[in-house]
Every structure is written in structure tokens, then in C-alpha cells.
Coordinates of N, CA and C and ligand atoms in Angstrom, one line a residue:
M1 N 248.1 71.0 210.7 CA 247.7 72.1 211.7 C 247.9 72.1 213.0
N2 N 249.0 72.6 213.6 CA 249.2 72.7 215.1 C 248.6 73.6 216.0
V3 N 247.3 73.5 216.7 CA 247.0 75.4 217.3 C 247.2 74.7 218.6
T4 N 248.1 75.6 219.4 CA 248.1 75.5 220.5 C 247.6 76.1 221.7
I5 N 247.1 75.4 222.7 CA 246.8 76.2 223.5 C 247.4 76.4 224.8
K6 N 247.7 77.7 225.8 CA 247.9 78.1 226.7 C 247.9 77.8 228.3
N7 N 248.2 77.6 228.8 CA 247.6 76.9 229.7 C 248.3 78.8 230.9
E8 N 247.7 78.9 232.1 CA 247.9 80.2 232.5 C 248.9 80.7 232.9
Q9 N 250.4 80.1 233.1 CA 251.2 80.3 233.7 C 251.5 81.3 231.7
E10 N 251.7 80.6 230.8 CA 251.8 81.0 229.5 C 250.7 82.4 228.9
I11 N 250.0 81.9 229.4 CA 249.2 83.6 229.2 C 249.9 84.3 229.7
E12 N 249.8 84.3 231.7 CA 250.3 85.6 232.0 C 251.9 86.0 231.3
K13 N 252.4 85.3 230.9 CA 253.8 85.6 229.8 C 253.5 86.2 228.6
M14 N 252.5 85.8 228.0 CA 251.9 86.7 227.2 C 251.1 88.0 227.3
R15 N 250.6 88.3 228.4 CA 250.0 89.4 229.1 C 251.1 90.4 229.2
R16 N 252.6 90.0 229.9 CA 253.7 90.9 230.1 C 254.2 91.2 228.6
A17 N 254.5 90.4 227.9 CA 254.8 90.9 226.4 C 253.7 91.8 225.7
G18 N 252.3 91.5 225.5 CA 251.3 92.5 225.3 C 251.1 93.9 225.7
K19 N 251.7 93.6 227.0 CA 251.6 95.1 227.8 C 252.6 96.0 227.4
I20 N 253.8 95.4 227.1 CA 255.4 95.9 226.9 C 255.1 96.8 225.5
L21 N 254.4 96.0 224.5 CA 254.4 95.9 223.3 C 253.2 97.3 223.0
K22 N 252.2 97.0 224.3 CA 251.1 98.4 224.0 C 252.1 99.4 224.2
E23 N 253.4 99.8 225.5 CA 253.6 100.7 225.8 C 254.7 101.1 225.0
T24 N 254.9 100.5 224.2 CA 255.6 100.5 222.9 C 255.2 101.5 221.5
L25 N 254.3 101.1 221.5 CA 253.7 101.5 220.5 C 252.4 103.1 220.8
D26 N 252.3 103.5 222.2 CA 252.1 104.1 222.9 C 253.3 105.2 222.8
L27 N 254.7 104.8 222.7 CA 255.4 106.1 222.8 C 255.8 106.3 221.6
I28 N 255.5 105.3 220.7 CA 255.7 105.9 219.0 C 254.9 106.6 218.5
E29 N 253.7 106.9 219.1 CA 252.8 107.6 218.5 C 252.5 108.7 219.3
A30 N 253.2 108.9 220.2 CA 253.7 110.0 220.8 C 255.2 110.8 220.1
S31 N 255.4 110.0 219.5 CA 257.1 110.7 218.9 C 256.6 110.5 217.4
I32 N 255.6 110.9 216.9 CA 255.2 110.5 215.2 C 254.6 112.4 214.6
Y33 N 255.6 113.1 213.9 CA 255.1 114.2 213.7 C 256.0 115.1 212.4
P34 N 255.5 115.8 211.8 CA 256.7 116.0 210.4 C 257.8 116.3 210.9
G35 N 258.6 115.4 210.0 CA 260.5 115.4 210.5 C 260.8 114.6 211.2
Q36 N 260.2 113.8 211.5 CA 260.7 112.7 212.2 C 260.5 111.7 211.3
T37 N 261.9 110.9 212.1 CA 262.1 109.7 211.0 C 262.1 108.2 211.4
S38 N 261.5 107.2 210.7 CA 261.4 106.1 211.2 C 262.4 104.8 211.8
L39 N 263.6 105.5 211.3 CA 264.8 105.2 212.0 C 265.3 105.6 213.5
H40 N 264.4 106.7 213.6 CA 264.3 107.1 215.4 C 262.9 106.6 215.7
L41 N 261.9 106.3 215.0 CA 260.8 105.9 215.9 C 261.9 104.3 216.3
N42 N 262.3 103.1 215.4 CA 262.5 102.4 215.8 C 264.0 101.4 217.0
D43 N 264.9 103.1 216.6 CA 266.1 103.1 217.8 C 264.8 103.1 219.3
L44 N 264.0 103.8 219.0 CA 263.0 104.6 220.6 C 262.4 102.9 220.9
A45 N 261.3 102.4 220.0 CA 261.0 100.6 219.9 C 262.2 100.0 221.1
Y46 N 262.9 100.3 220.4 CA 264.4 99.4 220.9 C 264.8 99.1 222.0
N47 N 265.0 100.3 222.7 CA 265.2 101.2 224.2 C 264.9 100.8 225.2
Y48 N 263.2 101.5 224.3 CA 262.2 100.3 225.2 C 261.7 99.1 225.8
I49 N 262.1 98.5 224.6 CA 261.9 97.2 225.1 C 262.8 96.2 225.4
I50 N 263.9 96.6 225.3 CA 265.6 96.0 226.1 C 264.8 96.8 227.4
S51 N 264.7 98.1 227.6 CA 264.8 98.3 229.0 C 263.8 97.7 230.1
Q52 N 262.6 97.2 229.1 CA 261.9 96.5 229.7 C 262.1 95.0 230.5
G53 N 263.3 94.9 229.7 CA 263.7 93.2 229.9 C 263.5 92.3 229.1
A54 N 263.0 92.7 227.8 CA 262.1 92.0 226.6 C 263.0 92.3 226.1
K55 N 262.7 91.9 224.7 CA 262.9 91.2 223.5 C 262.5 91.4 222.5
P56 N 262.8 92.7 221.4 CA 262.2 92.5 220.4 C 262.2 91.2 219.1
S57 N 261.1 91.4 219.1 CA 260.3 89.5 217.9 C 260.8 89.9 217.0
F58 N 260.7 90.5 216.7 CA 260.9 90.8 214.8 C 262.5 91.4 214.3
L59 N 263.2 91.6 215.0 CA 264.4 91.9 215.3 C 265.4 90.7 214.9
N60 N 265.5 90.7 213.7 CA 266.6 89.3 213.2 C 265.6 88.3 212.4
Y61 N 264.4 88.2 212.6 CA 263.4 87.1 212.5 C 263.0 86.8 210.7
E62 N 264.5 86.1 210.3 CA 264.4 85.4 209.1 C 264.9 86.4 208.7
G63 N 266.0 87.3 209.3 CA 266.8 88.4 208.7 C 266.2 89.7 208.9
F64 N 265.0 90.4 209.4 CA 264.3 91.1 209.3 C 265.1 92.2 209.9
P65 N 265.6 93.1 209.7 CA 266.9 94.2 210.4 C 266.4 95.5 210.9
Y66 N 265.2 95.4 211.3 CA 264.6 96.3 212.4 C 263.7 95.7 213.3
T67 N 263.6 96.6 214.7 CA 262.7 96.2 215.6 C 261.0 96.5 215.3
I68 N 260.9 97.5 214.4 CA 259.6 97.6 213.8 C 259.6 97.9 212.7
C69 N 257.9 97.2 211.9 CA 258.0 97.6 210.2 C 257.4 99.4 210.4
A70 N 257.6 99.6 209.2 CA 257.5 101.2 208.9 C 256.8 101.2 207.9
S71 N 255.6 101.3 207.6 CA 255.6 100.9 205.9 C 254.0 102.5 205.5
V72 N 255.2 103.1 205.0 CA 254.4 104.4 205.2 C 253.7 104.2 203.7
N73 N 251.8 105.3 204.3 CA 251.4 105.8 202.5 C 251.2 104.3 201.9
A74 N 251.4 104.0 200.4 CA 251.5 102.8 200.1 C 251.9 101.7 200.4
Q75 N 253.0 101.9 201.4 CA 253.3 100.5 201.6 C 252.3 99.8 202.5
V76 N 252.0 98.5 203.0 CA 250.8 97.9 203.3 C 251.8 97.3 204.9
V77 N 252.5 96.7 204.3 CA 253.5 96.3 205.8 C 255.0 95.7 205.4
H78 N 255.9 95.5 206.5 CA 257.1 95.4 206.5 C 258.0 96.1 205.8
G79 N 257.2 97.7 205.8 CA 258.1 98.5 205.5 C 259.6 98.6 206.3
F80 N 260.8 99.0 205.3 CA 261.9 99.4 206.1 C 262.2 100.7 206.7
C81 N 262.6 100.6 207.9 CA 262.9 102.1 208.3 C 263.9 102.7 207.7
S82 N 263.4 104.0 208.1 CA 264.5 104.8 206.6 C 265.1 106.6 207.7
S83 N 265.9 107.1 206.3 CA 266.4 108.9 206.9 C 265.4 109.0 206.6
V84 N 264.6 109.3 205.8 CA 263.9 109.9 204.7 C 262.8 110.3 205.9
P85 N 262.4 112.1 206.5 CA 261.7 112.2 207.5 C 260.0 112.0 206.8
L86 N 259.4 112.2 207.6 CA 257.7 112.0 207.8 C 257.1 113.2 206.7
K87 N 256.4 113.7 206.2 CA 255.4 114.7 205.8 C 254.5 114.7 206.6
E88 N 253.8 115.9 206.2 CA 252.4 116.6 206.8 C 251.8 115.6 205.5
G89 N 250.6 115.1 206.3 CA 249.9 114.8 205.4 C 249.9 112.4 204.7
D90 N 251.3 112.8 205.6 CA 251.7 111.3 205.4 C 250.4 110.2 206.7
I91 N 250.7 108.6 206.3 CA 250.1 107.9 207.0 C 251.1 106.4 207.1
I92 N 251.6 105.7 208.1 CA 252.8 105.4 208.6 C 252.2 104.4 210.0
S93 N 252.1 103.1 209.2 CA 251.9 101.5 209.4 C 252.6 101.9 210.3
I94 N 252.7 101.0 211.8 CA 254.2 100.6 213.0 C 253.6 99.4 213.2
D95 N 254.1 98.3 213.0 CA 253.3 97.2 213.1 C 255.1 96.3 214.4
C96 N 255.0 95.7 215.5 CA 255.8 95.6 216.2 C 255.7 94.7 217.0
G97 N 256.8 93.7 217.6 CA 256.6 92.4 218.6 C 257.2 92.0 219.5
V98 N 256.8 91.8 220.8 CA 258.0 91.6 222.4 C 257.8 90.0 222.6
I99 N 259.0 89.8 222.9 CA 259.2 89.1 223.4 C 259.7 88.8 224.9
W100 N 258.4 88.0 225.7 CA 258.9 88.0 227.2 C 259.1 86.4 227.3
E101 N 259.8 86.3 228.0 CA 260.5 85.2 228.3 C 259.9 84.0 227.6
G102 N 260.1 84.7 226.5 CA 260.2 83.6 225.2 C 258.9 83.3 224.6
Y103 N 257.8 84.5 225.1 CA 256.0 84.1 224.1 C 256.1 86.0 223.9
H104 N 256.0 85.6 222.5 CA 255.5 86.9 221.5 C 254.3 87.4 221.8
S105 N 254.6 88.5 221.8 CA 252.9 89.7 221.4 C 253.2 90.5 219.8
D106 N 252.3 90.6 218.6 CA 252.6 91.1 217.9 C 251.2 92.1 217.7
A107 N 251.4 93.6 217.3 CA 250.5 94.8 217.5 C 251.2 95.8 216.1
A108 N 249.7 95.8 215.4 CA 249.6 96.9 214.6 C 248.9 98.4 214.7
R109 N 249.7 99.2 214.2 CA 248.5 100.8 214.5 C 249.0 101.4 213.4
T110 N 247.9 102.1 212.2 CA 248.0 103.1 211.1 C 248.2 104.6 212.2
F111 N 248.8 105.1 212.0 CA 249.3 106.3 212.5 C 249.2 108.2 211.3
A112 N 248.3 108.9 212.1 CA 248.4 109.8 211.1 C 250.1 110.7 211.8
V113 N 250.2 111.7 210.4 CA 251.5 112.5 210.4 C 251.2 113.8 210.5
G114 N 250.7 114.5 211.1 CA 250.5 116.0 211.2 C 249.0 115.1 210.7
N115 N 248.5 116.5 210.3 CA 247.4 116.9 209.2 C 246.9 116.1 208.0
I116 N 246.2 114.9 208.3 CA 245.9 114.4 206.7 C 244.6 114.1 206.1
S117 N 244.5 113.8 204.6 CA 243.3 114.1 204.5 C 242.3 113.5 205.3
L118 N 240.7 113.5 204.8 CA 239.6 113.5 205.5 C 239.7 111.5 204.9
E119 N 239.7 111.1 203.7 CA 239.8 109.5 203.2 C 241.0 108.9 204.2
K120 N 241.7 109.1 204.1 CA 243.1 108.6 205.1 C 242.5 108.7 205.9
S121 N 242.1 109.7 207.0 CA 241.7 108.9 208.4 C 240.5 108.1 208.4
R122 N 239.4 108.2 207.5 CA 238.6 107.3 207.3 C 239.1 105.9 207.0
L123 N 240.0 105.9 206.0 CA 240.9 104.4 206.0 C 241.5 103.9 207.0
I124 N 241.9 104.5 208.0 CA 242.5 103.9 209.3 C 241.4 104.1 210.6
E125 N 240.5 104.8 210.3 CA 238.9 104.2 211.3 C 238.6 102.9 210.9
V126 N 237.8 103.0 210.3 CA 237.3 101.9 209.7 C 238.6 100.4 209.4
T127 N 239.5 100.3 209.1 CA 240.5 99.5 209.1 C 240.3 98.8 210.3
K128 N 240.7 99.5 212.1 CA 240.5 99.5 213.3 C 239.0 98.5 213.9
Q129 N 237.8 99.7 212.8 CA 236.9 99.5 213.3 C 236.5 97.6 212.9
S130 N 237.2 97.5 211.4 CA 236.9 96.2 211.2 C 237.4 94.5 212.1
F131 N 238.5 95.2 212.7 CA 239.0 94.5 213.5 C 238.0 94.2 214.9
F132 N 237.7 94.9 215.0 CA 236.4 95.1 216.5 C 235.2 94.1 215.5
E133 N 235.2 94.7 214.8 CA 234.0 93.8 214.1 C 234.0 92.5 214.1
G134 N 235.3 92.4 213.9 CA 235.7 90.6 213.3 C 235.8 90.0 214.6
I135 N 236.1 90.3 216.2 CA 235.8 89.6 217.1 C 234.8 89.6 218.2
K136 N 233.6 90.5 217.7 CA 233.2 91.0 218.1 C 231.5 89.6 218.2
G137 N 231.7 89.6 219.7 CA 231.1 88.2 219.6 C 232.1 86.3 219.2
I138 N 232.8 86.7 220.0 CA 233.8 85.4 219.7 C 233.7 85.4 221.1
K139 N 233.8 83.7 221.4 CA 234.5 83.5 222.4 C 234.3 81.4 221.5
A140 N 235.0 80.8 222.7 CA 235.2 79.4 222.8 C 234.3 78.9 222.2
G141 N 234.3 78.0 220.7 CA 233.1 77.7 220.3 C 232.8 78.7 219.2
S142 N 233.5 79.3 218.5 CA 233.2 79.9 217.9 C 234.0 79.6 216.2
R143 N 233.6 79.7 215.7 CA 234.2 79.6 214.3 C 234.9 80.3 213.9
L144 N 236.4 80.1 213.8 CA 237.2 80.8 213.0 C 236.7 81.4 211.1
G145 N 236.3 81.3 210.9 CA 235.7 82.2 209.3 C 234.8 83.5 210.1
H146 N 233.9 83.0 210.9 CA 233.5 84.6 211.7 C 234.7 86.0 211.5
I147 N 235.1 85.4 212.3 CA 236.6 86.3 212.2 C 236.4 87.1 210.6
S148 N 237.3 85.9 209.9 CA 237.2 86.5 207.9 C 236.4 87.2 207.7
H149 N 235.5 86.5 208.1 CA 234.1 86.8 207.0 C 233.2 88.6 207.5
K150 N 233.5 88.8 208.8 CA 233.4 90.4 209.5 C 234.0 91.3 208.8
I151 N 235.8 90.7 209.1 CA 236.5 91.4 209.0 C 236.1 92.2 206.9
Q152 N 236.1 91.3 206.2 CA 235.7 91.3 205.3 C 234.7 92.5 204.7
L153 N 233.3 91.9 205.2 CA 232.3 92.6 205.0 C 232.5 94.1 205.5
C154 N 232.7 94.7 206.8 CA 233.8 95.7 207.0 C 234.2 96.3 206.7
L155 N 235.4 96.1 205.7 CA 236.1 96.8 204.8 C 235.5 97.2 203.7
E156 N 235.0 95.9 203.2 CA 234.4 96.1 201.6 C 233.3 97.2 201.6
S157 N 232.4 97.0 202.7 CA 231.3 98.0 202.9 C 231.7 99.3 202.6
H158 N 232.6 99.4 203.1 CA 233.2 100.9 202.8 C 233.7 101.6 201.5
G159 N 233.7 99.9 200.3 CA 234.6 100.4 199.3 C 235.8 100.5 199.6
Y160 N 236.7 99.5 200.5 CA 238.4 99.4 200.8 C 238.3 97.7 200.2
G161 N 240.0 97.9 199.6 CA 240.5 96.9 199.1 C 240.7 95.5 200.2
V162 N 240.9 94.5 200.8 CA 241.1 93.5 201.5 C 242.4 92.6 201.0
V163 N 243.8 93.2 201.4 CA 245.0 92.5 200.8 C 244.3 90.9 201.3
R164 N 244.6 90.3 200.3 CA 244.9 88.8 200.4 C 245.8 88.0 200.8
E165 N 246.9 88.4 200.3 CA 248.2 87.9 200.0 C 249.0 88.2 201.8
L166 N 248.1 88.5 202.6 CA 248.6 88.3 203.9 C 247.4 88.0 205.5
A167 N 248.2 87.5 206.0 CA 246.6 87.3 207.1 C 247.4 87.2 208.3
G168 N 246.6 87.3 209.2 CA 246.9 87.0 211.1 C 247.3 84.9 211.3
H169 N 247.4 85.4 212.9 CA 248.0 84.2 212.7 C 247.8 83.6 214.6
G170 N 248.0 82.2 214.6 CA 248.1 82.3 215.8 C 249.8 82.4 216.2
I171 N 250.2 82.9 217.4 CA 250.9 83.6 218.2 C 251.5 82.9 219.5
G172 N 252.5 82.8 220.4 CA 252.4 82.2 221.2 C 254.6 81.9 221.5
T173 N 255.0 80.4 221.5 CA 256.6 81.0 221.4 C 256.9 81.0 220.1
H174 N 256.6 80.7 219.4 CA 256.4 81.6 218.1 C 255.6 82.4 217.3
L175 N 256.3 83.5 216.9 CA 255.5 85.2 216.5 C 254.3 84.3 215.2
H176 N 255.1 83.3 214.5 CA 253.8 82.5 213.5 C 253.5 81.4 213.9
E177 N 252.1 81.1 214.4 CA 251.7 79.4 214.6 C 250.4 79.6 214.2
D178 N 250.1 78.7 213.5 CA 248.9 78.0 212.9 C 247.9 78.6 213.8
P179 N 246.5 78.6 213.8 CA 246.0 79.0 212.5 C 246.5 80.3 211.3
C180 N 246.1 80.1 210.3 CA 246.5 81.2 209.4 C 244.8 82.1 209.2
I181 N 245.0 83.0 210.1 CA 243.7 83.5 209.9 C 243.4 84.8 208.6
L182 N 243.2 84.4 207.6 CA 242.5 85.2 207.0 C 241.6 86.5 207.0
N183 N 241.7 87.9 206.2 CA 240.6 88.8 206.6 C 239.5 88.6 205.5
F184 N 239.4 87.9 204.8 CA 238.7 87.4 203.9 C 237.8 85.5 204.2
G185 N 236.4 85.4 203.6 CA 236.1 83.9 203.8 C 234.5 83.7 204.3
K186 N 234.3 82.9 204.3 CA 232.9 82.8 205.0 C 232.3 82.5 206.1
Y187 N 231.4 82.8 206.8 CA 230.7 82.9 208.1 C 231.2 81.4 208.9
N188 N 230.4 80.4 208.0 CA 230.4 79.1 208.8 C 231.8 78.3 208.4
S189 N 232.7 78.6 208.3 CA 234.2 77.8 208.0 C 234.9 77.9 209.1
G190 N 236.3 77.2 209.1 CA 237.4 77.0 209.6 C 237.1 76.5 211.3
I191 N 238.7 76.8 211.8 CA 238.7 75.7 213.1 C 237.6 76.5 214.0
T192 N 237.0 75.3 215.3 CA 236.5 76.1 215.9 C 237.6 76.5 217.3
L193 N 237.3 77.9 217.9 CA 237.9 78.4 218.8 C 237.7 77.4 219.9
E194 N 239.2 77.7 220.1 CA 238.7 77.2 222.1 C 239.5 78.1 222.8
A195 N 239.4 77.5 224.5 CA 239.9 78.7 225.7 C 240.8 78.5 225.1
G196 N 241.9 79.9 225.5 CA 243.5 79.2 225.4 C 244.4 79.5 224.4
M197 N 243.7 79.8 223.3 CA 244.1 79.8 221.9 C 244.5 81.6 222.1
T198 N 246.0 82.1 221.2 CA 246.3 82.9 221.4 C 246.3 83.3 220.0
L199 N 245.9 84.6 219.5 CA 245.6 84.9 217.8 C 246.0 86.2 217.9
A200 N 247.4 86.5 216.2 CA 246.8 87.7 215.9 C 246.5 88.0 214.8
I201 N 245.3 89.1 214.9 CA 244.3 89.2 214.2 C 244.9 90.6 213.3
E202 N 244.7 90.5 211.9 CA 245.4 92.1 211.9 C 244.8 92.5 210.2
P203 N 243.6 93.0 210.2 CA 243.4 93.3 208.7 C 243.8 94.4 208.4
M204 N 244.4 94.4 206.9 CA 245.5 95.4 206.2 C 244.1 95.5 204.6
S205 N 243.8 96.9 204.9 CA 243.1 97.4 203.6 C 243.8 98.4 202.8
T206 N 243.2 99.0 201.3 CA 243.5 100.2 201.1 C 242.6 100.8 200.5
L207 N 242.7 101.9 200.1 CA 241.9 103.2 199.7 C 241.4 102.5 198.1
G208 N 242.6 102.1 197.8 CA 242.1 101.6 196.0 C 242.1 100.0 195.5
S209 N 242.7 99.7 194.5 CA 242.6 98.3 194.2 C 243.4 97.4 195.4
R210 N 243.0 96.6 195.8 CA 243.7 95.9 196.8 C 245.1 94.7 196.2
E211 N 245.5 94.5 195.2 CA 246.7 94.0 194.2 C 247.5 95.0 194.7
V212 N 248.5 93.4 195.2 CA 250.0 94.5 196.0 C 251.1 94.0 194.8
Y213 N 252.2 94.2 195.4 CA 253.5 93.5 195.2 C 254.4 93.6 195.8
L214 N 255.7 92.6 195.7 CA 256.7 92.8 197.1 C 257.9 93.4 196.2
E215 N 258.5 94.8 197.5 CA 259.5 95.7 196.5 C 260.6 94.8 196.8
D216 N 261.6 95.5 196.1 CA 263.1 95.0 195.8 C 263.8 94.6 196.9
N217 N 263.3 95.0 198.1 CA 263.9 94.7 199.2 C 263.6 93.2 200.0
D218 N 262.7 92.4 198.8 CA 262.4 91.0 199.4 C 261.5 91.3 200.4
W219 N 261.2 92.4 201.0 CA 260.1 92.3 202.6 C 258.8 92.9 201.9
T220 N 259.3 94.4 201.5 CA 258.0 95.6 201.9 C 257.0 95.0 200.7
V221 N 255.3 94.7 201.2 CA 254.8 94.5 200.6 C 253.6 96.0 199.6
T222 N 253.6 96.4 199.2 CA 252.8 97.9 198.6 C 251.7 97.9 197.5
T223 N 251.1 99.0 197.7 CA 249.8 98.4 197.0 C 250.5 99.2 195.1
Q224 N 249.7 97.9 194.1 CA 250.2 98.2 193.1 C 249.7 100.0 192.5
D225 N 249.2 100.4 193.0 CA 248.1 101.4 192.6 C 248.4 102.7 193.1
G226 N 249.4 102.1 194.0 CA 250.2 103.7 194.8 C 248.7 104.0 195.8
S227 N 248.1 103.7 195.4 CA 246.7 103.7 197.3 C 247.4 103.5 198.3
P228 N 246.9 104.1 199.2 CA 247.6 104.5 200.8 C 246.7 103.1 201.3
S229 N 247.1 102.1 201.9 CA 247.0 101.3 203.0 C 246.4 101.8 204.7
A230 N 246.6 100.4 205.2 CA 246.2 101.0 206.4 C 246.0 99.5 207.2
H231 N 246.7 99.3 208.1 CA 247.6 97.8 208.6 C 246.4 98.5 210.3
Y232 N 245.6 97.3 211.6 CA 245.8 97.1 212.6 C 245.8 95.8 212.6
E233 N 246.5 96.1 214.6 CA 246.4 94.2 214.5 C 246.4 93.7 216.3
N234 N 246.6 93.3 217.2 CA 246.5 93.0 218.5 C 246.5 91.3 218.7
T235 N 246.7 91.0 219.6 CA 246.9 89.8 220.0 C 245.6 89.7 221.0
I236 N 245.3 88.4 220.8 CA 243.9 88.2 220.9 C 244.3 86.8 222.3
L237 N 243.2 86.0 223.3 CA 243.5 85.2 223.9 C 242.0 85.0 223.9
I238 N 241.8 84.0 223.4 CA 240.0 83.2 223.4 C 239.7 82.9 225.0
T239 N 238.7 83.5 225.5 CA 238.4 82.7 226.8 C 236.7 82.0 226.3
K240 N 236.3 81.1 227.4 CA 235.6 80.9 227.8 C 234.1 81.7 227.1
D241 N 233.8 83.2 227.8 CA 232.8 83.5 227.3 C 233.3 84.6 226.3
G242 N 234.4 85.1 226.1 CA 235.1 86.3 224.9 C 236.4 85.9 224.7
V243 N 236.5 87.4 224.6 CA 237.7 87.7 224.0 C 238.9 88.4 224.8
E244 N 239.9 88.5 225.5 CA 240.9 89.1 225.5 C 242.0 89.8 225.2
I245 N 241.9 91.2 225.4 CA 242.8 91.7 224.1 C 244.3 91.9 224.7
L246 N 245.4 91.4 224.6 CA 246.2 91.4 224.9 C 247.7 92.7 224.8
T247 N 247.3 93.2 224.1 CA 248.0 94.4 223.1 C 247.3 96.0 223.0
M248 N 246.0 95.5 224.3 CA 245.6 97.3 224.2 C 245.4 97.6 225.8
Ligands
MG301 MG1 252.2 92.5 213.1
MG302 MG1 251.2 89.6 212.8

């Protein structure tokens, strides 16, 4: 395992990548309504990122064909964009990444399309909450397993499934770096975090069973029972006193 420590110049580039990504996600959020298409959201994201002099991180990553992942309802992650209009009551997880001067950022949000059920709304809210529970109290010297354990505890205490086939990750000059950050695990386990580590923490939850399958496009991961899924991700920096969120 090779966990890189970023210096101040590298962190500055990641902050910039994170800021452009946050603005991209804000733009997308403001453009989600019944009748909208994820292909259009993809164009908005691409155009905004390019207009900032940055590059989309996901486009052509191992052949992925879009700037954003757009995962609707039972789709957990890596959803393909489509010309099918979003419907009132849908939820859509948008995952996106930006490269600024060779450094990546990565973040995801699940958004409501119009009015959604209380069940779906709670799932989105608790998934976001599990991210903040995961990083609460984290700083240089903390164990990685603390994050994994707290995310699992939060989601499972609400009766939600924790998707185990996918995980968070280190991030920097590559979109995916060491370490792998599971969304479940033991409190006092894993590597000891150091100041200058940059990590993408990303709980993925399901309203029903946590079992998932890979769709025929070989990318999209979807719940087996068809239950809705939510995703919440930020890129964070570990500091000596705590955590700095780079994509909020
Ligand atoms: Mg992501
Ligand atoms: Mg990620």
C-alpha cells in the first residue's frame, strides 16, 4: 500500500479542484426537476468544468463515457446518462470529479426530483449524516477503521443496507489511490491517518437489502431487490487538528 502525503502546493491544487467540483454540483442541483434529462445535466457539468480551465476526471476513465455518473433510484453508482426524462418522485445520485493541474477531486450527492417519499428523503438525509458521523473527531493519529465503523453504525442503526462491493479511496494525482476505505468495519483497525492525506469518503446505502448486481453495460451497480439507493461523497484533507472538506 502506498498512501501519499500531499504538500501545501499539492493541497492548494486539490482545493481548487474541489471548489470547481462543488460549483458543478451546485449547478446540477439547481437544474434537477421533473422532465430534465441526465444527458443534459452531463452537458452542464462538462461545459462548466471546461469553462473553469479544468478537466472532467471521469470522462474516459477506464472508458467511462460521461463527465458525471447519474444513478437513478435503484442504481447505486456509475449510472449512465440518458435521454429519458426524470420523473417526479425519482432520486438521482450525481457523482463527479474534476482535475486541476493534475490533481483530482471526487464528490457525490443524491438529489430529489420534485416531491419524493418520506422514505427516500430519510435515506438521502441519513446517508449524508453517515458521512459526517464517519469523519467526526478524525484527525492525524486517528485510525482509518474509525471512519468505516461509524458510517456502518449510522446507516445500519436506521435499518439501511451498506453496499460492500464499493468503497472510498485515497485521491490525488490519481482518481483512485490507496487506501481503500470500506463503509463497514472495526473501530480500532486500519492504517493510522497522517496530516496531508487526502481521501474520498463515500457511503452508499440502500433502503432494502444491501445486495447489488452489475448491469449489462459493465459499469452500473444496482440493487438486486430494486430498492432505492443513496450516495454521499466528499474529498477531505486530514490535518493535525481535524479534517478539511475540499468539496463543500
Ligand atoms: Mg465519486
Ligand atoms: Mg470516489
